[in-house]
């Protein structure tokens, strides 16, 4: 897919659709901007006036807990007005096309669409057809990308580990169906980590995974040994057609993160998961809730990262409007 669609003529973010094609300085700018917003949630009045007067529409054609609510909170903390379109009660159920829905929202002077859709490429499609002043943020499209999840994960890693260049990062689970993993791998490569390991049963490992600059493992113990960061992925059952694993019990036996397996990691390793977690399938509850887990911090940091992405995109579209 073309990536320069998401940059303006000055190379600044206009839309945020995918990590691929974005530079290290730009990803670092997102992380630094998020750092400047991280304290807003600690204040008595959890707001800054940066997007006052702007209208942001959340269009979630697929279920979500974390991403939808943290985008809404992020927009409100930036003082924007927020529309949450309830797709199940919208006129899309009467046959209205996606583009007609967008045109109608644009007629209400919406400035930004935050889009989750089960079709890969849907956010690009919307960005290609959006009015010139409108920004589009991809909140997860099919198996393709989940770029704000990847950036909140990078923010969490940087908060705990500071220097990306020394890190061994292990990503474990359903890599085949995971838009999160695809975006994480792109971000980790761009930010220059020492080593990315991908650990999965052969049935859930993409055949071309080495071309992403990662080391594949089908043995959990070998793959996670001495890792500084372990990112567990959810089994994406809604995207599986057919049997990819013998059973959840067997999957947990071979690839679940347990207290015993934690002992193989670097002593100061952190454990991450984008959520939602399937306890007892991807990891033990004691691990999910244990002292190495930074899973709920990921959620908190997601607000600051989404504030950063929205404010950077809006700066770009404001400049475009003035030109
Ligand atoms: N991590 C993530 O995208 O979670 P939700 O599906 O709940 O938004």
Short mmCIF file of N, CA, C and O in Angstrom, two decimals, residues 158-258:
data_model
loop_
_atom_site.label_atom_id
_atom_site.label_comp_id
_atom_site.label_asym_id
_atom_site.label_seq_id
_atom_site.Cartn_x
_atom_site.Cartn_y
_atom_site.Cartn_z
N UNK A 158 9.65 1.97 26.06
CA UNK A 158 10.63 3.04 26.31
C UNK A 158 10.56 3.53 27.74
O UNK A 158 11.59 3.84 28.35
N UNK A 159 9.37 3.59 28.32
CA UNK A 159 9.24 4.01 29.72
C UNK A 159 10.01 3.06 30.65
O UNK A 159 10.59 3.49 31.65
N UNK A 160 10.01 1.76 30.30
CA UNK A 160 10.64 0.78 31.20
C UNK A 160 12.09 0.51 30.85
O UNK A 160 12.89 0.17 31.72
N UNK A 161 12.45 0.62 29.58
CA UNK A 161 13.77 0.14 29.14
C UNK A 161 14.67 1.22 28.56
O UNK A 161 15.83 0.94 28.28
N UNK A 162 14.14 2.41 28.33
CA UNK A 162 14.91 3.57 27.84
C UNK A 162 15.50 3.35 26.44
O UNK A 162 15.09 3.98 25.51
N UNK A 163 16.48 2.42 26.29
CA UNK A 163 17.26 2.33 25.05
C UNK A 163 16.81 1.13 24.21
O UNK A 163 17.02 -0.01 24.59
N UNK A 164 16.20 1.41 23.06
CA UNK A 164 15.72 0.32 22.21
C UNK A 164 16.87 -0.55 21.67
O UNK A 164 16.69 -1.73 21.42
N UNK A 165 18.05 0.06 21.49
CA UNK A 165 19.09 -0.62 20.71
C UNK A 165 19.66 -1.86 21.39
O UNK A 165 20.31 -2.67 20.74
N UNK A 166 19.42 -2.01 22.69
CA UNK A 166 19.99 -3.16 23.42
C UNK A 166 18.97 -4.29 23.62
O UNK A 166 19.31 -5.32 24.21
N UNK A 167 17.76 -4.11 23.13
CA UNK A 167 16.67 -4.99 23.57
C UNK A 167 16.46 -6.23 22.71
O UNK A 167 16.52 -6.17 21.48
N UNK A 168 16.16 -7.34 23.41
CA UNK A 168 15.65 -8.54 22.74
C UNK A 168 14.15 -8.61 23.06
O UNK A 168 13.76 -8.70 24.22
N UNK A 169 13.35 -8.56 22.02
CA UNK A 169 11.90 -8.56 22.20
C UNK A 169 11.31 -9.84 21.61
O UNK A 169 11.60 -10.18 20.45
N UNK A 170 10.52 -10.56 22.40
CA UNK A 170 9.87 -11.79 21.93
C UNK A 170 8.37 -11.53 21.78
O UNK A 170 7.73 -11.01 22.69
N UNK A 171 7.83 -11.88 20.61
CA UNK A 171 6.39 -11.75 20.35
C UNK A 171 5.85 -13.17 20.19
O UNK A 171 6.34 -13.93 19.36
N UNK A 172 4.86 -13.53 21.03
CA UNK A 172 4.43 -14.93 21.14
C UNK A 172 2.96 -15.08 20.79
O UNK A 172 2.11 -14.37 21.35
N UNK A 173 2.65 -16.01 19.89
CA UNK A 173 1.25 -16.36 19.69
C UNK A 173 0.82 -16.37 18.24
O UNK A 173 1.57 -16.77 17.36
N UNK A 174 -0.40 -15.87 18.04
CA UNK A 174 -1.05 -15.97 16.73
C UNK A 174 -0.56 -14.87 15.78
O UNK A 174 -1.27 -13.91 15.49
N UNK A 175 0.68 -15.05 15.33
CA UNK A 175 1.26 -14.03 14.43
C UNK A 175 0.55 -13.99 13.08
O UNK A 175 0.50 -12.96 12.43
N UNK A 176 0.00 -15.13 12.68
CA UNK A 176 -0.62 -15.22 11.35
C UNK A 176 -1.77 -14.23 11.18
O UNK A 176 -1.91 -13.60 10.13
N UNK A 177 -2.58 -14.08 12.24
CA UNK A 177 -3.78 -13.25 12.11
C UNK A 177 -3.64 -11.88 12.77
O UNK A 177 -4.62 -11.14 12.84
N UNK A 178 -2.45 -11.57 13.27
CA UNK A 178 -2.33 -10.41 14.16
C UNK A 178 -1.91 -9.13 13.45
O UNK A 178 -0.77 -8.99 13.02
N UNK A 179 -2.83 -8.15 13.40
CA UNK A 179 -2.47 -6.80 12.90
C UNK A 179 -1.56 -6.10 13.92
O UNK A 179 -0.73 -5.27 13.56
N UNK A 180 -1.76 -6.44 15.20
CA UNK A 180 -0.93 -5.82 16.25
C UNK A 180 0.53 -6.20 16.03
O UNK A 180 1.42 -5.35 16.02
N UNK A 181 0.80 -7.50 15.83
CA UNK A 181 2.19 -7.96 15.67
C UNK A 181 2.83 -7.31 14.45
O UNK A 181 3.99 -6.88 14.49
N UNK A 182 2.09 -7.24 13.37
CA UNK A 182 2.64 -6.64 12.14
C UNK A 182 3.10 -5.21 12.40
O UNK A 182 4.19 -4.79 11.99
N UNK A 183 2.26 -4.44 13.10
CA UNK A 183 2.62 -3.04 13.39
C UNK A 183 3.75 -2.96 14.43
O UNK A 183 4.63 -2.10 14.33
N UNK A 184 3.72 -3.87 15.41
CA UNK A 184 4.81 -3.86 16.41
C UNK A 184 6.15 -4.15 15.75
O UNK A 184 7.16 -3.51 16.05
N UNK A 185 6.18 -5.16 14.87
CA UNK A 185 7.45 -5.53 14.22
C UNK A 185 7.99 -4.36 13.41
O UNK A 185 9.18 -4.03 13.46
N UNK A 186 7.10 -3.67 12.69
CA UNK A 186 7.54 -2.51 11.90
C UNK A 186 8.12 -1.43 12.82
O UNK A 186 9.17 -0.84 12.54
N UNK A 187 7.44 -1.18 13.95
CA UNK A 187 7.89 -0.13 14.86
C UNK A 187 9.21 -0.52 15.54
O UNK A 187 10.13 0.30 15.65
N UNK A 188 9.32 -1.78 15.97
CA UNK A 188 10.55 -2.23 16.65
C UNK A 188 11.73 -2.16 15.69
O UNK A 188 12.84 -1.75 16.07
N UNK A 189 11.53 -2.56 14.43
CA UNK A 189 12.61 -2.47 13.44
C UNK A 189 13.02 -1.02 13.21
O UNK A 189 14.20 -0.69 13.18
N UNK A 190 12.02 -0.14 13.05
CA UNK A 190 12.33 1.27 12.78
C UNK A 190 13.06 1.91 13.97
O UNK A 190 13.97 2.72 13.79
N UNK A 191 12.67 1.52 15.17
CA UNK A 191 13.30 2.11 16.37
C UNK A 191 14.62 1.42 16.71
O UNK A 191 15.31 1.84 17.63
N UNK A 192 14.96 0.36 15.98
CA UNK A 192 16.31 -0.20 16.05
C UNK A 192 16.58 -1.14 17.21
O UNK A 192 17.68 -1.12 17.78
N UNK A 193 15.61 -2.01 17.57
CA UNK A 193 15.91 -2.98 18.64
C UNK A 193 16.96 -3.98 18.16
O UNK A 193 17.13 -4.20 16.96
N UNK A 194 17.66 -4.59 19.13
CA UNK A 194 18.74 -5.52 18.78
C UNK A 194 18.20 -6.78 18.11
O UNK A 194 18.80 -7.28 17.14
N UNK A 195 17.09 -7.30 18.61
CA UNK A 195 16.61 -8.60 18.11
C UNK A 195 15.11 -8.73 18.33
O UNK A 195 14.60 -8.40 19.41
N UNK A 196 14.42 -9.18 17.29
CA UNK A 196 12.98 -9.49 17.43
C UNK A 196 12.81 -10.98 17.19
O UNK A 196 13.24 -11.50 16.16
N UNK A 197 12.20 -11.66 18.16
CA UNK A 197 11.91 -13.09 18.02
C UNK A 197 10.40 -13.28 17.92
O UNK A 197 9.65 -12.68 18.70
N UNK A 198 9.99 -14.11 16.98
CA UNK A 198 8.57 -14.43 16.85
C UNK A 198 8.38 -15.90 17.16
O UNK A 198 9.04 -16.77 16.57
N UNK A 199 7.48 -16.20 18.11
CA UNK A 199 7.32 -17.56 18.62
C UNK A 199 5.87 -17.98 18.42
O UNK A 199 4.95 -17.30 18.89
N UNK A 200 5.68 -19.08 17.70
CA UNK A 200 4.30 -19.53 17.41
C UNK A 200 4.34 -20.97 16.94
O UNK A 200 5.37 -21.45 16.44
N UNK A 201 3.19 -21.67 17.05
CA UNK A 201 3.09 -22.96 16.35
C UNK A 201 3.25 -22.71 14.85
O UNK A 201 2.93 -21.63 14.37
N UNK A 202 3.75 -23.74 14.15
CA UNK A 202 3.98 -23.53 12.70
C UNK A 202 2.71 -23.09 11.98
O UNK A 202 2.77 -22.35 11.01
N UNK A 203 1.55 -23.55 12.46
CA UNK A 203 0.28 -23.21 11.79
C UNK A 203 -0.09 -21.74 11.98
O UNK A 203 -0.94 -21.22 11.25
N UNK A 204 0.50 -21.07 12.96
CA UNK A 204 0.16 -19.67 13.23
C UNK A 204 1.32 -18.72 12.93
O UNK A 204 1.31 -17.56 13.37
N UNK A 205 2.33 -19.24 12.21
CA UNK A 205 3.50 -18.42 11.84
C UNK A 205 3.41 -18.08 10.35
O UNK A 205 3.33 -18.99 9.52
N UNK A 206 3.39 -16.81 9.97
CA UNK A 206 3.37 -16.48 8.53
C UNK A 206 4.60 -17.08 7.83
O UNK A 206 5.72 -17.04 8.37
N UNK A 207 4.42 -17.62 6.64
CA UNK A 207 5.50 -18.29 5.92
C UNK A 207 6.66 -17.36 5.59
O UNK A 207 7.81 -17.78 5.52
N UNK A 208 6.36 -16.06 5.41
CA UNK A 208 7.40 -15.10 4.99
C UNK A 208 7.91 -14.26 6.16
O UNK A 208 8.42 -13.16 5.97
N UNK A 209 7.78 -14.78 7.39
CA UNK A 209 8.06 -13.94 8.57
C UNK A 209 9.52 -13.46 8.60
O UNK A 209 9.80 -12.36 9.06
N UNK A 210 10.47 -14.28 8.07
CA UNK A 210 11.89 -13.86 8.09
C UNK A 210 12.10 -12.57 7.30
O UNK A 210 13.01 -11.78 7.61
N UNK A 211 11.28 -12.36 6.28
CA UNK A 211 11.47 -11.15 5.46
C UNK A 211 11.13 -9.88 6.25
O UNK A 211 11.43 -8.77 5.81
N UNK A 212 10.51 -10.05 7.43
CA UNK A 212 10.21 -8.89 8.29
C UNK A 212 11.39 -8.57 9.22
O UNK A 212 11.28 -7.70 10.09
N UNK A 213 12.50 -9.29 9.07
CA UNK A 213 13.68 -9.01 9.90
C UNK A 213 13.56 -9.57 11.30
O UNK A 213 14.07 -8.97 12.25
N UNK A 214 12.88 -10.72 11.44
CA UNK A 214 12.72 -11.34 12.76
C UNK A 214 13.26 -12.76 12.74
O UNK A 214 13.48 -13.33 11.67
N UNK A 215 13.46 -13.31 13.94
CA UNK A 215 13.91 -14.70 14.08
C UNK A 215 12.73 -15.55 14.52
O UNK A 215 12.20 -15.33 15.61
N UNK A 216 12.30 -16.52 13.70
CA UNK A 216 11.16 -17.36 14.09
C UNK A 216 11.57 -18.52 14.99
O UNK A 216 12.65 -19.09 14.83
N UNK A 217 10.70 -18.85 15.93
CA UNK A 217 10.89 -20.01 16.83
C UNK A 217 9.57 -20.77 16.93
O UNK A 217 8.51 -20.14 17.04
N UNK A 218 9.65 -22.09 16.97
CA UNK A 218 8.44 -22.86 17.25
C UNK A 218 8.53 -23.48 18.65
O UNK A 218 7.60 -24.19 19.06
N UNK A 219 9.61 -23.18 19.37
CA UNK A 219 9.78 -23.67 20.74
C UNK A 219 9.77 -22.48 21.70
O UNK A 219 10.61 -21.58 21.59
N UNK A 220 8.80 -22.47 22.58
CA UNK A 220 8.60 -21.33 23.49
C UNK A 220 9.83 -21.10 24.38
O UNK A 220 10.29 -19.96 24.54
N UNK A 221 10.35 -22.19 24.97
CA UNK A 221 11.46 -22.04 25.92
C UNK A 221 12.69 -21.42 25.23
O UNK A 221 13.35 -20.54 25.79
N UNK A 222 12.99 -21.88 24.02
CA UNK A 222 14.14 -21.32 23.30
C UNK A 222 13.87 -19.86 22.93
O UNK A 222 14.75 -19.00 23.03
N UNK A 223 12.67 -19.59 22.49
CA UNK A 223 12.36 -18.25 21.98
C UNK A 223 12.38 -17.17 23.04
O UNK A 223 12.80 -16.03 22.78
N UNK A 224 11.92 -17.47 24.24
CA UNK A 224 11.81 -16.40 25.26
C UNK A 224 13.07 -16.28 26.13
O UNK A 224 13.16 -15.34 26.92
N UNK A 225 14.02 -17.20 25.97
CA UNK A 225 15.21 -17.20 26.86
C UNK A 225 15.94 -15.85 26.81
O UNK A 225 16.23 -15.33 25.74
N UNK A 226 16.15 -15.25 27.96
CA UNK A 226 16.87 -13.97 28.13
C UNK A 226 16.18 -12.76 27.49
O UNK A 226 16.80 -11.70 27.35
N UNK A 227 14.93 -12.91 27.07
CA UNK A 227 14.25 -11.77 26.46
C UNK A 227 14.05 -10.65 27.49
O UNK A 227 13.83 -10.91 28.67
N UNK A 228 14.15 -9.39 27.02
CA UNK A 228 13.92 -8.22 27.88
C UNK A 228 12.44 -7.84 27.91
O UNK A 228 11.97 -7.21 28.86
N UNK A 229 11.75 -8.16 26.81
CA UNK A 229 10.34 -7.82 26.69
C UNK A 229 9.64 -9.03 26.06
O UNK A 229 10.13 -9.56 25.06
N UNK A 230 8.52 -9.45 26.66
CA UNK A 230 7.72 -10.51 26.03
C UNK A 230 6.33 -9.93 25.77
O UNK A 230 5.67 -9.44 26.68
N UNK A 231 5.93 -10.00 24.51
CA UNK A 231 4.60 -9.53 24.13
C UNK A 231 3.78 -10.76 23.76
O UNK A 231 4.09 -11.46 22.80
N UNK A 232 2.73 -11.02 24.54
CA UNK A 232 1.85 -12.15 24.27
C UNK A 232 0.70 -11.67 23.39
O UNK A 232 0.16 -10.58 23.59
N UNK A 233 0.32 -12.48 22.40
CA UNK A 233 -0.77 -12.13 21.49
C UNK A 233 -1.99 -12.98 21.78
O UNK A 233 -1.87 -14.14 22.18
N UNK A 234 -3.14 -12.42 21.48
CA UNK A 234 -4.40 -13.17 21.62
C UNK A 234 -4.57 -14.12 20.45
O UNK A 234 -4.18 -13.80 19.32
N UNK A 235 -5.14 -15.29 20.73
CA UNK A 235 -5.58 -16.18 19.63
C UNK A 235 -6.76 -15.50 18.95
O UNK A 235 -7.80 -15.28 19.58
N UNK A 236 -6.62 -15.16 17.67
CA UNK A 236 -7.66 -14.39 16.95
C UNK A 236 -8.69 -15.36 16.36
O UNK A 236 -8.72 -15.58 15.15
N UNK A 237 -9.49 -15.93 17.24
CA UNK A 237 -10.41 -17.00 16.80
C UNK A 237 -11.41 -16.49 15.75
O UNK A 237 -11.83 -17.23 14.87
N UNK A 238 -11.76 -15.20 15.85
CA UNK A 238 -12.73 -14.66 14.89
C UNK A 238 -12.17 -14.60 13.47
O UNK A 238 -12.92 -14.44 12.51
N UNK A 239 -10.84 -14.70 13.33
CA UNK A 239 -10.24 -14.66 11.99
C UNK A 239 -9.80 -16.05 11.52
O UNK A 239 -9.22 -16.19 10.44
N UNK A 240 -10.04 -17.08 12.33
CA UNK A 240 -9.60 -18.44 11.97
C UNK A 240 -10.72 -19.18 11.26
O UNK A 240 -11.83 -19.24 11.77
N UNK A 241 -10.40 -19.71 10.09
CA UNK A 241 -11.35 -20.61 9.43
C UNK A 241 -10.69 -21.98 9.41
O UNK A 241 -9.72 -22.19 8.70
N UNK A 242 -11.17 -22.88 10.26
CA UNK A 242 -10.54 -24.19 10.37
C UNK A 242 -9.75 -24.29 11.67
O UNK A 242 -9.71 -23.34 12.46
N UNK A 243 -9.13 -25.45 11.89
CA UNK A 243 -8.43 -25.72 13.15
C UNK A 243 -6.94 -25.39 12.99
O UNK A 243 -6.25 -26.01 12.19
N UNK A 244 -6.48 -24.39 13.71
CA UNK A 244 -5.07 -24.01 13.66
C UNK A 244 -4.29 -24.59 14.84
O UNK A 244 -3.07 -24.65 14.81
N UNK A 245 -5.00 -24.96 15.91
CA UNK A 245 -4.35 -25.56 17.08
C UNK A 245 -5.17 -26.79 17.50
O UNK A 245 -6.39 -26.82 17.27
N UNK A 246 -4.53 -27.80 18.10
CA UNK A 246 -5.27 -29.00 18.50
C UNK A 246 -6.35 -28.68 19.53
O UNK A 246 -7.47 -29.16 19.44
N UNK A 247 -6.03 -27.82 20.52
CA UNK A 247 -7.00 -27.39 21.54
C UNK A 247 -6.37 -26.22 22.29
O UNK A 247 -5.14 -26.02 22.24
N UNK A 248 -7.18 -25.44 22.99
CA UNK A 248 -6.64 -24.33 23.78
C UNK A 248 -5.75 -24.86 24.91
O UNK A 248 -4.75 -24.25 25.27
N UNK A 249 -6.15 -26.00 25.46
CA UNK A 249 -5.36 -26.61 26.54
C UNK A 249 -3.95 -26.94 26.05
O UNK A 249 -2.95 -26.65 26.71
N UNK A 250 -3.88 -27.54 24.85
CA UNK A 250 -2.59 -27.92 24.28
C UNK A 250 -1.77 -26.67 23.92
O UNK A 250 -0.55 -26.62 24.11
N UNK A 251 -2.46 -25.66 23.41
CA UNK A 251 -1.78 -24.40 23.07
C UNK A 251 -1.14 -23.81 24.33
O UNK A 251 0.02 -23.40 24.33
N UNK A 252 -1.92 -23.78 25.40
CA UNK A 252 -1.39 -23.21 26.66
C UNK A 252 -0.20 -24.04 27.16
O UNK A 252 0.80 -23.49 27.63
N UNK A 253 -0.30 -25.37 27.02
CA UNK A 253 0.80 -26.23 27.49
C UNK A 253 2.10 -25.91 26.74
O UNK A 253 3.17 -25.84 27.34
N UNK A 254 1.98 -25.62 25.45
CA UNK A 254 3.20 -25.41 24.65
C UNK A 254 3.62 -23.94 24.57
O UNK A 254 4.81 -23.64 24.46
N UNK A 255 2.65 -23.01 24.59
CA UNK A 255 2.98 -21.61 24.33
C UNK A 255 2.45 -20.64 25.39
O UNK A 255 2.68 -19.43 25.28
N UNK A 256 1.76 -21.13 26.41
CA UNK A 256 1.24 -20.23 27.45
C UNK A 256 2.38 -19.70 28.31
O UNK A 256 3.37 -20.40 28.57
N UNK A 257 2.25 -18.44 28.77
CA UNK A 257 3.26 -17.86 29.65
C UNK A 257 2.88 -18.18 31.10
O UNK A 257 1.85 -17.71 31.60
N UNK A 258 3.73 -18.97 31.74
CA UNK A 258 3.48 -19.44 33.11
C UNK A 258 4.58 -18.89 34.02
O UNK A 258 5.60 -18.37 33.54
#
